[in-house]
Short mmCIF file of C-alpha atoms in Angstrom, two decimals:
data_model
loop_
_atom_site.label_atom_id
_atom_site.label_comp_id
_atom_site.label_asym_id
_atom_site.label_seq_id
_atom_site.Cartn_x
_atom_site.Cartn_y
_atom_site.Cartn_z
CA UNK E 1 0.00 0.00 0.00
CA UNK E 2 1.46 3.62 -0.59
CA UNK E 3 0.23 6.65 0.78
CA UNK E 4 1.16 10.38 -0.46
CA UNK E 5 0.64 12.61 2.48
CA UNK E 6 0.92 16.69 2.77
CA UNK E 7 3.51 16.96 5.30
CA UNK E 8 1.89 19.45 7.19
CA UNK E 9 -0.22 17.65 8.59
CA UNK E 10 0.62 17.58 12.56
CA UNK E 11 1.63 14.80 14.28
CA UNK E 12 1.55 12.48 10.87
CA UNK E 13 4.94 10.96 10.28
CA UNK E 14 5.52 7.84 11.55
CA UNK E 15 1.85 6.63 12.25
CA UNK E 16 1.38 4.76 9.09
CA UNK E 17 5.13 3.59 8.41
CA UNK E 18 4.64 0.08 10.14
CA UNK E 19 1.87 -0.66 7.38
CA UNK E 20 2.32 1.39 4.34
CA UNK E 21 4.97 3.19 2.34
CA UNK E 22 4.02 6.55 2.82
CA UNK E 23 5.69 9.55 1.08
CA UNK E 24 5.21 12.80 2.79
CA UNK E 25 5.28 16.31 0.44
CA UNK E 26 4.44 19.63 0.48
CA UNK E 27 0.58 19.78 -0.38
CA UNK E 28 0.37 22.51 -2.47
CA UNK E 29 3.31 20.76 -4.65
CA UNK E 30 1.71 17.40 -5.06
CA UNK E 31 1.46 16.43 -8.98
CA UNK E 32 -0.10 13.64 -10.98
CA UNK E 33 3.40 12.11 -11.86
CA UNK E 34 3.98 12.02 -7.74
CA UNK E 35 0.55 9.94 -7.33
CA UNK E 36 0.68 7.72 -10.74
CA UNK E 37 0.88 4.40 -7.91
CA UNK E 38 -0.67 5.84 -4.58
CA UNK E 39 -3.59 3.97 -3.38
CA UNK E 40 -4.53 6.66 -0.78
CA UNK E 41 -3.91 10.43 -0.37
CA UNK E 42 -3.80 12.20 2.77
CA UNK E 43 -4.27 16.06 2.76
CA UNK E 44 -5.30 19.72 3.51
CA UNK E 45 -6.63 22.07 1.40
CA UNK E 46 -3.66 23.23 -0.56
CA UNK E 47 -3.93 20.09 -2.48
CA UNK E 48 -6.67 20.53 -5.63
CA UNK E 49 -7.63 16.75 -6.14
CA UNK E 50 -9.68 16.66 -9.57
CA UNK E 51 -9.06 15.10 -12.79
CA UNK E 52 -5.94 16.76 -13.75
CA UNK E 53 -4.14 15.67 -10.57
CA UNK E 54 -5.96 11.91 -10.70
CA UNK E 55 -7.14 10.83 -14.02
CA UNK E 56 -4.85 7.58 -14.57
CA UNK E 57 -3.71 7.33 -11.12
CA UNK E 58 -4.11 4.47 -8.91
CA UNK E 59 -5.75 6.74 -5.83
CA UNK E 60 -8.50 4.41 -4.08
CA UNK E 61 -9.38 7.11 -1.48
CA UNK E 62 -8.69 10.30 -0.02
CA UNK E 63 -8.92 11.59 3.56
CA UNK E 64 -8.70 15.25 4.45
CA UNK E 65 -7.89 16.84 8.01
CA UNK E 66 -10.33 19.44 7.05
CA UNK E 67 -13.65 20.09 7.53
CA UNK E 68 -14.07 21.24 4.12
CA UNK E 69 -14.15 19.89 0.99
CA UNK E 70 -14.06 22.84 -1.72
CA UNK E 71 -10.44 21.08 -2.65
CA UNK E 72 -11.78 18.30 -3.90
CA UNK E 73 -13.95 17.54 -7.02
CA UNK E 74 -16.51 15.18 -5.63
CA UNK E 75 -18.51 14.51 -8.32
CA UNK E 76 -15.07 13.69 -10.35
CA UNK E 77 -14.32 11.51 -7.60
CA UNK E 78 -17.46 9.54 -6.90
CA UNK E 79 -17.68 8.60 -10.70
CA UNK E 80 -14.17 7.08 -10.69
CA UNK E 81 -15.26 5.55 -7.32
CA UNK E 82 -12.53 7.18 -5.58
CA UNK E 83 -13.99 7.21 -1.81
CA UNK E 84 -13.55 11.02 -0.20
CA UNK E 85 -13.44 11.20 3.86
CA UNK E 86 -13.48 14.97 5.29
CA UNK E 87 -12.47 15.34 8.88
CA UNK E 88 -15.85 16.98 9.81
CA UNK E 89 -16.27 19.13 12.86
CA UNK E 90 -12.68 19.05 13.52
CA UNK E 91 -11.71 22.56 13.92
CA UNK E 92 -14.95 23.63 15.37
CA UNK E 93 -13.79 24.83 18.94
CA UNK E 94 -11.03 26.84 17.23
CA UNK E 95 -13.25 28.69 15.37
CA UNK E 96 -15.59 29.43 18.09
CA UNK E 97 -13.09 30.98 20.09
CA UNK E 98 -11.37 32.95 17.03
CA UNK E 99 -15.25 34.80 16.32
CA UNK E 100 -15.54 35.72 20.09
CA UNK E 101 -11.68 36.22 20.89
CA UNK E 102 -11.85 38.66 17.64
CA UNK E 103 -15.39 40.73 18.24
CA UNK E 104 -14.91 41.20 21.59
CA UNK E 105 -11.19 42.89 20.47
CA UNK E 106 -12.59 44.60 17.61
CA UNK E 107 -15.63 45.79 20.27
CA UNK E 108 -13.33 47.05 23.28
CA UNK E 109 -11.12 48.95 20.66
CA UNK E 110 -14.05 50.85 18.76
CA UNK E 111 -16.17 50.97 22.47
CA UNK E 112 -19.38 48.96 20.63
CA UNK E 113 -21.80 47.58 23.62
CA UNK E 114 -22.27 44.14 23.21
CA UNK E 115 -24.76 43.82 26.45
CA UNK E 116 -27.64 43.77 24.08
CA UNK E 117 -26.47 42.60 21.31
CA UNK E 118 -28.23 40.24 18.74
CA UNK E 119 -25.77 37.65 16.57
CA UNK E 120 -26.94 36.28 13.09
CA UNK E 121 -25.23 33.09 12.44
CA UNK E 122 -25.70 32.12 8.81
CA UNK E 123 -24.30 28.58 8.45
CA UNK E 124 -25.59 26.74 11.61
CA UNK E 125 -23.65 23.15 11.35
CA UNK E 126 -20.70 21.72 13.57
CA UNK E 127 -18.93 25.51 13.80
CA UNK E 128 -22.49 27.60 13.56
CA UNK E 129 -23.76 25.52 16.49
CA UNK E 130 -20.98 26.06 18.81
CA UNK E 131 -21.08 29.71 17.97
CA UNK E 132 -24.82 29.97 18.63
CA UNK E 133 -24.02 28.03 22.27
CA UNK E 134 -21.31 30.81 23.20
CA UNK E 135 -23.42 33.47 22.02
CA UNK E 136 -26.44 32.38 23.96
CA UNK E 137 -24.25 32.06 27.28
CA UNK E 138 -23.18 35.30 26.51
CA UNK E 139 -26.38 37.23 26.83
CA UNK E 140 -26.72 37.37 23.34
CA UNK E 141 -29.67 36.93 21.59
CA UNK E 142 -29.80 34.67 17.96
CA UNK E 143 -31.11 34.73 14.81
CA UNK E 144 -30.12 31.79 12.52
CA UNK E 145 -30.03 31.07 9.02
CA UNK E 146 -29.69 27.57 7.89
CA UNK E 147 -31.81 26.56 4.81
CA UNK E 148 -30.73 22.99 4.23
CA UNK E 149 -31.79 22.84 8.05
CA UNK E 150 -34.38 24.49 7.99
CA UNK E 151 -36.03 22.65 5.05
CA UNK E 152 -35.10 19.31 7.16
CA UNK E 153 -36.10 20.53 10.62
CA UNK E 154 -39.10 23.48 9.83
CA UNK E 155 -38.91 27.18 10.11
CA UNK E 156 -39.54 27.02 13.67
CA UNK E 157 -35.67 28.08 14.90
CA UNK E 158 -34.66 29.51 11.52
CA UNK E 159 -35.03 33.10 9.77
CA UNK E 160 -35.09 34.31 6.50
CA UNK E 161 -30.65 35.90 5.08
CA UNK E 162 -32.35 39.60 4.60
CA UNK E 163 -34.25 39.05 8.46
CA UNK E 164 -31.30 38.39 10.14
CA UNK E 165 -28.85 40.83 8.31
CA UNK E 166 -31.56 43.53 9.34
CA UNK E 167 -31.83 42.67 12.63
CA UNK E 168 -28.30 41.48 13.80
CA UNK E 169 -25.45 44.02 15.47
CA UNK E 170 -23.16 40.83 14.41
CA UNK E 171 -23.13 38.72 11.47
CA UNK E 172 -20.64 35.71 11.64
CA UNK E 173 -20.78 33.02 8.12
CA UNK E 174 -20.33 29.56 8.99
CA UNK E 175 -21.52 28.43 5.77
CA UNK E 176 -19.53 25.37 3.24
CA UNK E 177 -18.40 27.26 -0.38
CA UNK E 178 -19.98 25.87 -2.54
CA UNK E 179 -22.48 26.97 -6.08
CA UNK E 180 -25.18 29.07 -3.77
CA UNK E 181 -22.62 30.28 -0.94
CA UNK E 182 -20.14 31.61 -3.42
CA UNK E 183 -20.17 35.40 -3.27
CA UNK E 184 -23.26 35.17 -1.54
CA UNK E 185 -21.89 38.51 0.90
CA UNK E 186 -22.54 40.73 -2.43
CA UNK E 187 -23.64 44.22 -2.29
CA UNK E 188 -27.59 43.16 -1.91
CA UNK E 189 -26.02 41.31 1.35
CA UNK E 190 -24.77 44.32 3.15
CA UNK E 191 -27.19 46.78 1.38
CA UNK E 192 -29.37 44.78 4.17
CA UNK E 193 -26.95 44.93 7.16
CA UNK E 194 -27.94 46.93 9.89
CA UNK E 195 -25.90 50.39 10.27
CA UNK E 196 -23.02 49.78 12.46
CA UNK E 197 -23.08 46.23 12.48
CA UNK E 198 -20.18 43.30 12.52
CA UNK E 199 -19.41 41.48 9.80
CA UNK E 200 -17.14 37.84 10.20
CA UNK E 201 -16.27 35.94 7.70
CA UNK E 202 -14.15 32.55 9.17
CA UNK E 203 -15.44 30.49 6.69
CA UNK E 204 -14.15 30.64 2.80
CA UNK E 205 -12.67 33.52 1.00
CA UNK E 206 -14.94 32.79 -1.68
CA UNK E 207 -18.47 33.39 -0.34
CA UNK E 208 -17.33 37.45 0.17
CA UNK E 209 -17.59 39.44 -3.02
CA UNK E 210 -14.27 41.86 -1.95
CA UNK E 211 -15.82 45.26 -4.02
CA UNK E 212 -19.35 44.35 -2.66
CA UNK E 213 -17.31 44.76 0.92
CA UNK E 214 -14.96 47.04 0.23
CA UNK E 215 -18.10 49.51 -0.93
CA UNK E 216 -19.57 48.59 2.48
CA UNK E 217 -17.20 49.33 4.59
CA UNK E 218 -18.67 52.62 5.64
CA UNK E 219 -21.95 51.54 6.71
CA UNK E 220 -20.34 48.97 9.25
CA UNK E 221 -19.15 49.35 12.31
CA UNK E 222 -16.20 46.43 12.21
CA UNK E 223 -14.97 44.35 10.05
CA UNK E 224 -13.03 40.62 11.36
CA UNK E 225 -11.48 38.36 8.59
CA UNK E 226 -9.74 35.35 8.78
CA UNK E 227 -10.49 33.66 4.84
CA UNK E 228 -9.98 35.74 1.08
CA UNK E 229 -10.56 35.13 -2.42
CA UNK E 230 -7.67 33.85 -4.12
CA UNK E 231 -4.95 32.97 -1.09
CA UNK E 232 -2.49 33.08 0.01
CA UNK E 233 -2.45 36.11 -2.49
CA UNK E 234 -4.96 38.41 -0.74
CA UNK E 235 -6.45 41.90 -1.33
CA UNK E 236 -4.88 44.36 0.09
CA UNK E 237 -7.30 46.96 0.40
CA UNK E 238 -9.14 44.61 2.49
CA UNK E 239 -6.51 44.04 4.51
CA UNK E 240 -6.21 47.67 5.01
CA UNK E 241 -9.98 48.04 6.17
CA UNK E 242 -10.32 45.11 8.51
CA UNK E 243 -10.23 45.61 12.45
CA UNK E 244 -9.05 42.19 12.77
CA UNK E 245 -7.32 40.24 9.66
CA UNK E 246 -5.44 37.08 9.87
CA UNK E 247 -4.72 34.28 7.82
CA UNK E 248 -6.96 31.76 7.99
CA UNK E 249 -5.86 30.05 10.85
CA UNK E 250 -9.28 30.68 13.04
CA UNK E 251 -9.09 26.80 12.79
CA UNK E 252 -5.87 26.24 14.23
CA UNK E 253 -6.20 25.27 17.90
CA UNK E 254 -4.18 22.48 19.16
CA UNK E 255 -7.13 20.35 19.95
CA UNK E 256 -8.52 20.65 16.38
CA UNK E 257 -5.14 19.78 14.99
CA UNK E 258 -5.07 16.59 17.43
CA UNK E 259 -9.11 15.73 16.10
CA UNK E 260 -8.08 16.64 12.56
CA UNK E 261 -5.46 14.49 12.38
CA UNK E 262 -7.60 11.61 14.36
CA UNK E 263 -9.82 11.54 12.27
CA UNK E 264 -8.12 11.73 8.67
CA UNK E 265 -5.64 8.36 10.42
CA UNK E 266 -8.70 6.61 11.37
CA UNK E 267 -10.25 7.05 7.73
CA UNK E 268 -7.95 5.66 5.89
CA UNK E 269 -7.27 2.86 8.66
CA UNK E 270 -11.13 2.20 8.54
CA UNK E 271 -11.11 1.73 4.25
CA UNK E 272 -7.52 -0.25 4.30
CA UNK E 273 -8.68 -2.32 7.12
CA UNK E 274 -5.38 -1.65 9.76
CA UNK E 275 -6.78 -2.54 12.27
CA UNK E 276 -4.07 -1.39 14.61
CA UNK E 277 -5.31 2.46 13.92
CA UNK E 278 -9.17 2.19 14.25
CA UNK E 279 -9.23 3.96 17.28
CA UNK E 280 -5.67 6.18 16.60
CA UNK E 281 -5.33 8.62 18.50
CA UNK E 282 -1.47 11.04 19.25
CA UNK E 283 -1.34 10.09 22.49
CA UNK E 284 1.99 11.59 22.59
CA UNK E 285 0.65 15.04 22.48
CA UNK E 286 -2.46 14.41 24.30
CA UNK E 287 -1.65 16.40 27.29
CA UNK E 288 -2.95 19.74 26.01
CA UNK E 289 -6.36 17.89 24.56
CA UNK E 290 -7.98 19.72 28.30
CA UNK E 291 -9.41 23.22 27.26
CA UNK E 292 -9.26 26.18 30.03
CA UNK E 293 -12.98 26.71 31.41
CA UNK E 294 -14.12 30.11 32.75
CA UNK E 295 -16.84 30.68 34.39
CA UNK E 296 -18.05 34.69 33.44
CA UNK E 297 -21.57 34.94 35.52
CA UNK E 298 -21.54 38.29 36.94
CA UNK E 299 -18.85 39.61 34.56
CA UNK E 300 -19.06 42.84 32.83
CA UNK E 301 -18.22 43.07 29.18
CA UNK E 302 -14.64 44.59 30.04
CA UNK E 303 -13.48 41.75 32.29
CA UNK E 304 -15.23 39.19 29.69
CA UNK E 305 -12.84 40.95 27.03
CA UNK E 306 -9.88 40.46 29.56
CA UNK E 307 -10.73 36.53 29.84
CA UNK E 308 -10.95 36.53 25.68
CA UNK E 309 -7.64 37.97 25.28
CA UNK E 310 -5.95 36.43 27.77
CA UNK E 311 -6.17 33.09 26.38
CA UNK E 312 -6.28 34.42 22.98
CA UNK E 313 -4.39 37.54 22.70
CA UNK E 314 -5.74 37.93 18.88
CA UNK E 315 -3.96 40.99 17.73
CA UNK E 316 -0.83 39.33 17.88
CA UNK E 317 -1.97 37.07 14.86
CA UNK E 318 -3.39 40.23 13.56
CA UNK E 319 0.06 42.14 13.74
CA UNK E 320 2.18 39.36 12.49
CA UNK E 321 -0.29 39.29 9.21
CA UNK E 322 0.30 42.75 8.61
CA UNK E 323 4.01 43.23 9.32
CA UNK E 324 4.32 41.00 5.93
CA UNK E 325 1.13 39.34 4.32
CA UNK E 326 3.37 38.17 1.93
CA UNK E 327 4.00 35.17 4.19
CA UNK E 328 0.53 34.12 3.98
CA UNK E 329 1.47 30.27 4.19
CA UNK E 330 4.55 30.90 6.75
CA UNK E 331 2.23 31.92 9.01
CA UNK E 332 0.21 28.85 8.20
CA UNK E 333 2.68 26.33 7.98
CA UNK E 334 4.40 27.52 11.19
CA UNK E 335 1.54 28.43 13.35
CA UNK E 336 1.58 27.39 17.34
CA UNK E 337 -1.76 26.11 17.99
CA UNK E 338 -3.34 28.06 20.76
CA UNK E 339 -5.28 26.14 23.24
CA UNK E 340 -9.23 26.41 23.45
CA UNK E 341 -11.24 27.22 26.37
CA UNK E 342 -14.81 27.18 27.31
CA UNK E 343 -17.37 29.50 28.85
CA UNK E 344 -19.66 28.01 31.44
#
């Protein structure tokens, strides 16, 4: 059996030597030629799997430690009856903390009172529903906009996009890319955005129309981004209007790296039948799996802020991004995964 893996990937190499020859390479360099005899590619998103990369390859399966999928053609794949695995949920924690960690920043800098504020979460799956947990034990009170939900579960929870961009002081987007969430934040999107409002985009670069927000920009009253169009080459004059902009590693807390990775190993052990790795886990850095709990009843917005910072002191990604955005991928490649922590 031989796998190709992206070496970034943490805590990878030397999990699958004892029962494969695996070949470890940057992601974003992986070719046809390299994969002519692989049976099973393990990746991230740098690494565009559709017919130009496999057509006449040997690749039985691929297992990403993402979440998403927007790398991968999956209708190419499932007609070749290449099996895809994504690593879903993975990063979810990460992300929760990055929208909080980043609006409660952006909201102690530019003084906006959160005490009564209202959060529309558009996108309302593994990351959505953690946000919409946090918010809620924050005070906060939620609109959400889910239609694939909502058409599964009824209206009852769910709002209308233009309801909850008219009635929410923060609007985070938790949505997947793909054909009706790309460039769906257009200039009809935050023509219906309340004045002074939030606007987070931790998903993809690719739902955001950049004019559409760059137009917008004086209406609202911050602006947090972690994803662009077209990375790790990213626009500029967005950078230049964002409160908070970093590069998209929302995602990257050492407990989602740890799950990520779990979950990508036990994939492929599942489909090649080791059975020595169905329940893998990297023990070896398991001692930092226990996230910091904080308990804010009582608190007042300032010392909530304090707690936010504290464990995730956000502007320093946000500085580092800045001082050269050039190193887009450095940043990604060699980013120390923060811890997460909980609010009870």
């Amino acid at each position: 059996m031989k796998i190709v893996a992206d070496k970034a990937i943490p805590f990878i190499e030397g999990v699958f030597e004892p029962y494969a020859e695996i070949r470890y390479m940057d992601g974003g360099s992986i070719s046809h030629n390299d994969i002519l005899d692989a049976d099973c590619l393990l990746i991230r998103t740098r690494t565009r799997c559709n017919a130009a990369l496999l057509d006449g390859t040997s690749v039985k399966m691929i297992s990403t430690a993402t979440i998403g999928t927007d790398h991968i053609d999956l209708s190419y794949c499932s007609s070749q009856g290449i099996f895809v695995q994504n690593a879903s949920g993975c990063n979810a924690g990460g992300v929760m903390d990055y929208v909080f960690s980043a609006l409660y920043g952006v909201a102690a800098r530019k003084s906006i009172d959160l005490s009564d504020a209202t959060m529309g979460i558009v996108g309302v799956g593994n990351v959505g529903s953690k946000v919409e947990a946090m918010a809620r034990r924050l005070g906060m009170e939620v609109l959400l906009c889910d239609p694939p939900r909502e058409s599964r579960e009824g209206s009852k929870q769910f709002c209308s996009l233009e309801y909850l961009l008219e009635h929410s002081d923060v609007v985070t987007m938790h949505v997947p890319l793909n054909v009706s969430t790309r460039k769906m934040c257009n200039e009809e999107f935050f023509g219906h955005m309340k004045f002074g409002s939030v606007f987070i985009n931790a998903a993809r670069g690719e739902i955001l129309d950049d004019e559409a927000l760059l137009a917008a920009r004086g209406r609202l009253g911050g602006i947090i981004l972690d994803t662009w169009n077209n990375e790790p080459d990213v626009n500029r004059d967005l950078l230049d209007i964002a409160d908070i902009a970093t590069p998209h590693i929302a995602g990257y807390s050492f407990q989602g790296k740890l799950s990520g990775t779990m979950m990508a190993v036990r994939a492929v052990a599942r489909y090649f039948d080791i059975s020595e790795l169905f329940d893998f886990f990297p023990h070896q850095n398991a001692e930092g799996m226990d996230a910091v709990r904080v308990d804010v009843t009582n608190m007042s917005q300032g010392q909530i802020t304090s707690i936010f910072q504290y464990n995730y002191p956000i502007f320093t990604d946000d500085f580092m991004f800045r001082m050269d955005p050039d190193k887009f991928d450095e940043l990604r490649s060699g980013y120390r995964y923060r811890r997460e922590f909980f609010i009870d």
